[in-house]
Every structure is written in structure tokens, then in C-alpha cells.
XYZ file of C-alpha atoms in Angstrom:
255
model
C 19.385 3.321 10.757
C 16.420 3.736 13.324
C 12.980 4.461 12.221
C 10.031 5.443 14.266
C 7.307 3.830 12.364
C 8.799 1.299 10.441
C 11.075 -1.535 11.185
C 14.200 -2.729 8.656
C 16.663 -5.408 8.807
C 18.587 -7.402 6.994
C 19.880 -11.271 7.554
C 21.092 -14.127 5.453
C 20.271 -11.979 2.182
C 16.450 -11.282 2.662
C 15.963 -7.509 3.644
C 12.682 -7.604 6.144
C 10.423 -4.281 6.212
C 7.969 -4.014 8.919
C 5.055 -1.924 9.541
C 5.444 -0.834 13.052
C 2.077 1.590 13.877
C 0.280 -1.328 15.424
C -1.957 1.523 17.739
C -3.146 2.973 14.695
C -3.544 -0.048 12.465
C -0.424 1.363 10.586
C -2.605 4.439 9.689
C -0.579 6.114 6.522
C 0.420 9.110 8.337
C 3.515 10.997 6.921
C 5.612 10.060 9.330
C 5.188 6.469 8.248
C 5.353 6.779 4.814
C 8.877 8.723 5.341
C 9.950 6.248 6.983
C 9.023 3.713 4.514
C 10.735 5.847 2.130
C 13.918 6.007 3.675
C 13.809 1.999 4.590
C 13.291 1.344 0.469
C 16.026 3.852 -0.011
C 18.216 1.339 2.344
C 17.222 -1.788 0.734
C 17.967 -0.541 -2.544
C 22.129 0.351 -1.035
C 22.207 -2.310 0.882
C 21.026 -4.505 -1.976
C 19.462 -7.442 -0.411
C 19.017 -10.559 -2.480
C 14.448 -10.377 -1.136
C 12.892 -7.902 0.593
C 9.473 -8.954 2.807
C 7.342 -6.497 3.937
C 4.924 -7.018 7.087
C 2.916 -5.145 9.602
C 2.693 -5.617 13.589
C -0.636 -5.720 14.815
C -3.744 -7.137 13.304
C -4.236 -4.943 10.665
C -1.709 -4.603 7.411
C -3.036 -0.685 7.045
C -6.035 0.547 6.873
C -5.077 3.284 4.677
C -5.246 7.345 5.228
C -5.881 8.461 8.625
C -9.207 9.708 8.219
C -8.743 11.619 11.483
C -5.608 13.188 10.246
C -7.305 14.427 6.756
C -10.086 15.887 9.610
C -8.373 17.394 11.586
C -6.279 19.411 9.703
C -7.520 22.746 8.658
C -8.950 22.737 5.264
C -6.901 25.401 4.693
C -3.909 23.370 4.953
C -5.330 20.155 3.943
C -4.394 20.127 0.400
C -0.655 20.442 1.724
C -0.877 17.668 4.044
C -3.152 15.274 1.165
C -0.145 16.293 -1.232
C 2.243 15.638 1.558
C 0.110 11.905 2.099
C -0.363 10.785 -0.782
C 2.825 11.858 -3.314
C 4.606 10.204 -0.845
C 2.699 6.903 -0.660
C 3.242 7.726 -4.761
C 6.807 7.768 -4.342
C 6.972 4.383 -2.126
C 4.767 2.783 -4.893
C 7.108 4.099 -7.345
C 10.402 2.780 -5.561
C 8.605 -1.076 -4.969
C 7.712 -1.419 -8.498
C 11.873 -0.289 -9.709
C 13.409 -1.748 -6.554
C 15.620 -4.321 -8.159
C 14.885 -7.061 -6.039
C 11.647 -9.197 -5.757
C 9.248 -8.057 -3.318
C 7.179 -10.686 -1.195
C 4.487 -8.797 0.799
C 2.331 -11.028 4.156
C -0.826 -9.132 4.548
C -2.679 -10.389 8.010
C -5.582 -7.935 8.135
C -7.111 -5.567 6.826
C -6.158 -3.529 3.734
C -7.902 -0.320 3.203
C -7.547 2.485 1.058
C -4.457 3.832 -0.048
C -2.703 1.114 1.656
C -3.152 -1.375 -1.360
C -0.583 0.244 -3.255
C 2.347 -1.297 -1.022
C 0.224 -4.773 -2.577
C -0.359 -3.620 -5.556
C 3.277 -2.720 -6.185
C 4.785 -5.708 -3.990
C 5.400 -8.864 -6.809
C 3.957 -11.703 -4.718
C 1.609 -11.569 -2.143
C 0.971 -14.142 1.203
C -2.598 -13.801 2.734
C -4.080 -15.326 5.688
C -7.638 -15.866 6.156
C -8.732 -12.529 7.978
C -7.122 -10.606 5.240
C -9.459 -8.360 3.368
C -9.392 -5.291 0.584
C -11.887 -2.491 0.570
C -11.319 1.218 -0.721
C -14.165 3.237 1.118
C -13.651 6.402 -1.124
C -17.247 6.584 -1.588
C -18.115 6.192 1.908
C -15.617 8.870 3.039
C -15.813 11.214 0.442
C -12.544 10.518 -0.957
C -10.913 10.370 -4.481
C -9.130 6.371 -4.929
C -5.685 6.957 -4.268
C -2.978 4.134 -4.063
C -3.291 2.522 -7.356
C -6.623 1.469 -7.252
C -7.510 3.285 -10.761
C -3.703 3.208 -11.749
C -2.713 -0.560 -10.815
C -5.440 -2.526 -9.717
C -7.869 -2.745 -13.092
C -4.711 -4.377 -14.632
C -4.633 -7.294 -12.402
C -8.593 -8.025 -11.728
C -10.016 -6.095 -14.913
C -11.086 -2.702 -15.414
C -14.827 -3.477 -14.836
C -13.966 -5.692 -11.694
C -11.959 -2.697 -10.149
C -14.871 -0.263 -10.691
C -17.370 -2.478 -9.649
C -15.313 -2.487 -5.940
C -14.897 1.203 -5.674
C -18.230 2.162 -6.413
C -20.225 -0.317 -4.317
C -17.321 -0.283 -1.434
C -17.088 -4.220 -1.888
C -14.534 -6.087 0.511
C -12.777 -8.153 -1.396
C -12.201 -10.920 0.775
C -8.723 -13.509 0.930
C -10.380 -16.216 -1.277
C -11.574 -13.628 -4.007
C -8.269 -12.038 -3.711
C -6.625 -15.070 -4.345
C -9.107 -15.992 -7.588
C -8.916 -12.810 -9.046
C -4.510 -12.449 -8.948
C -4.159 -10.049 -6.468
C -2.888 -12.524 -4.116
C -1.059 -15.475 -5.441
C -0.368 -17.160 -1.865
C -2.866 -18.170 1.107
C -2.180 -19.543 4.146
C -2.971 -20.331 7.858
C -3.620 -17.396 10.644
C -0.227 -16.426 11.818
C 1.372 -18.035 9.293
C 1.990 -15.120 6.844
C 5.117 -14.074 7.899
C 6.530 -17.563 8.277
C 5.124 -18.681 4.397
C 6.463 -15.397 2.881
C 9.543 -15.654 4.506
C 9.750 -19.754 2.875
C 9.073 -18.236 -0.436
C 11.899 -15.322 -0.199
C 14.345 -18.015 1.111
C 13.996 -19.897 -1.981
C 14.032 -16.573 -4.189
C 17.561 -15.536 -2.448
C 18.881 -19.035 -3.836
C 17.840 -17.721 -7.600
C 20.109 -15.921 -10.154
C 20.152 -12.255 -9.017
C 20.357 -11.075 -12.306
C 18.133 -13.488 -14.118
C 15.456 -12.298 -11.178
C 16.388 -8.255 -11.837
C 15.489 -9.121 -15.478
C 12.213 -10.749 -15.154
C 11.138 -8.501 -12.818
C 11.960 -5.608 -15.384
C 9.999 -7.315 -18.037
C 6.720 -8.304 -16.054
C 5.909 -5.649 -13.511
C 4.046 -2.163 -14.551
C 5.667 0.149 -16.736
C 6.734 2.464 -13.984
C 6.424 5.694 -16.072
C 2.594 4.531 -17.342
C 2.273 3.969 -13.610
C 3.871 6.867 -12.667
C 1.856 9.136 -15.091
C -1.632 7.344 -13.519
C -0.864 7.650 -10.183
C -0.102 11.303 -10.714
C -3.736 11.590 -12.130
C -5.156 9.879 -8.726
C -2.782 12.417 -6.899
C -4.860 15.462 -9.156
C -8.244 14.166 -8.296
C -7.586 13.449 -4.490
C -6.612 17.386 -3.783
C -9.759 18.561 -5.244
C -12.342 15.716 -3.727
C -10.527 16.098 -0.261
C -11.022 20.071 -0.122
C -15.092 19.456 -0.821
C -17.694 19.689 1.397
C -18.787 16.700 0.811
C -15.202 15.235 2.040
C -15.815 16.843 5.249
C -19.380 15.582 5.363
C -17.982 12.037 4.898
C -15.464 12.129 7.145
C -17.341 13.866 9.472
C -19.670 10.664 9.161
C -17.211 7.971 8.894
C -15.717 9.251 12.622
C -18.890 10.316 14.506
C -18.250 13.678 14.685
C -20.635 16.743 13.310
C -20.234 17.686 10.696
């Protein structure tokens, strides 16, 4: 099944997922995050015994395309956000039930909403240039992506707020230190090291794996219910004046 923004395959057992909006740093545009959608939808028939997910480019994603929240009329921006972000809720949701692990390489940058596809991934390869920051405060934003509903459960409540409100990158090594990434490794070898760790996964009990993963990832209706409440409070920041002022900002346009 073709995708425009995303690529999906499938060999020897280990389903592959890539990012494919490489011009746009794999912006989270609807398109996309249809398409990522669909792809999960796949994986889940096709039943592979991994899935990895990777992005083309140099970026993983840096989120919400600030210049798509712009320029849409704020007339019809609360569609669109509802449109962006419920379905980025709806990928989340279908990672953390897929019943297969997950192993996500993240080369770049990951901003924004884009953490929840790392957030909701079960292990996590990083290279060196890899970094996390959420800019909602910059850009006039509500978090979205999990970083209120998933991310204070694996660095700490007070950790997680500390980030959002100061706009702290959290860089590979802190990443690694704090448990959102359990897996470093050389530039340009992401891909390569999370594709190691999925061959060895595809060797395990499928059943045994479906199991564990049942019993240590998020309660997907807790998560569900919290990344509804992110979903609430994005469509009323994002409709502000102050949204518009920050995104006006954040792009170098007036206001």
C-alpha cells in the first residue's frame, strides 16, 4: 500500500516505518499523520514479529508545522488543530496497544508534538545530534504529544515541567540518563543499531513479548483520558492572540 509521506515495509519479520517528509523535517502535517495511521493500521494485519520506526533527513520531526497552524484562518484553525493533533492522539494510542515491540532511531531533532511517536515507541536508539525540546512557551502553544500525559512518568513530574516551562533541550546524553532513551550510538548508526536490537527481538517468544509489553507500557485508557486533556487545552491556547503573536514571532512574520 503506497503512502505519500510515510514509508512501510516488511522483511524477515521486522515491519520498518519511515518518516518520509525530509523537506519539511517531517513537519506533522495531516497528511503525514494519516499516513502514519494507516501504516500502524498495516503493521497491526500484517502482524510483524518488530516494527522500527525512522525518519529520512536530518531531523526525526520537529513537531507541528508552525506555518500550517499560521496560515490557516483562525476561523478554521481549531478544525485543522483538532484535525493535527487527535490524530497524532490516535497514532500515540495505536503504538502504545500495537502488539508488537516498537524500536524507534531518532537522528535529529525532536520537537514538539513529535515526542509522542518516542514517548509511545518501547525502546529508543539515539545518535549524538539527537535532541528534545517542546517550545510551547516560545510559540504560544498548549504541550501536546504526551509531554503532560507520558513524559512526567518516565523523567518525573517536576523534571517534565521544569523542560516545558524554561524550553530546555534535552540533549542525547540527558535523554539517555533520565530513561527516555535507553540506547546511544554513533552518527548514522541509528538505523543500523535499532535494526540489531529488533533482529534479536523477532527471535523472542511472540507471545511472551505481547504479554510483557501489556504489563509494562502506559495504561492506554489513563493515557488516553490525558492526552484527551492536552487535546482540550491545545484548541483554546491555539485560537489566542497570543498564539498568533508567537507564531507570528517564531516565523518572522508580523504579527
Amino acid at each position: 500500500m503506497p503512502y505519500k509521506h510515510v514509508i512501510y515495509r516488511q522483511s524477515n519479520g521486522i515491519g520498518r516505518l519511515t518518516l518520509n517528509r525530509a523537506e519539511r523535517h517531517n513537519a506533522l502535517v495531516p497528511e503525514l499523520l494519516e499516513d502514519l495511521s494507516r501504516a500502524l493500521e498495516q503493521c497491526r494485519q500484517e502482524s510483524p514479529s518488530v516494527l522500527v520506526i525512522d525518519a529520512a533527513g536530518k531531523s526525526f520531526s520537529t513537531g507541528g508545522d508552525v506555518a500550517g497552524f499560521y496560515d490557516t484562518p483562525r476561523a478554521d484553525r481549531h478544525s485543522y488543530a483538532r484535525t493535527v493533533v487527535g490524530t497524532l492522539n490516535t497514532v500515540i494510542g495505536q503504538l502504545l496497544t500495537l502488539p508488537v515491540p516498537t524500536v524507534t532511531a531518532v537522528q535529529g531533532m525532536v520537537t514538539g508534538g513529535s515526542i509522542g511517536l518516542v514517548l509511545a515507541s518501547d525502546i529508543v536508539v539515539a545518535g549524538p545530534k539527537a535532541s528534545f525540546a517542546p517550545w510551547y512557551t516560545v510559540v504560544g502553544y498548549s504541550p501536546d504529544g504526551g509531554w503532560t500525559a507520558l513524559l512526567p512518568e518516565r523523567i518525573g513530574r517536576a523534571r517534565a515541567l521544569d523542560v516545558q516551562l524554561t524550553n530546555r533541550t534535552i540533549s542525547r546524553d540527558e535523554a539517555v540518563a533520565w530513561g527516555l532513551v535507553q540506547y546511544s550510538s554513533a552518527a548514522g548508526a541509528e538505523l543500523s543499531k535499532a535494526l540489531a536490537i529488533a533482529t534479536t527481538l523477532a527471535r523472542h517468544k511472540a507471545g511472551s513479548m505481547a504479554r510483557t509489553l501489556r504489563l509494562n507500557r502506559p495504561d492506554p485508557e489513563r493515557a488516553a483520558a490525558a492526552l484527551e486533556r492536552e487535546l482540550e487545552q491545545f484548541l483554546e491556547q491555539i485560537i489566542t492572540d497570543e498564539a498568533d503573536q508567537g507564531m507570528a514571532e517564531f516565523l518572522g512574520r508580523n504579527a
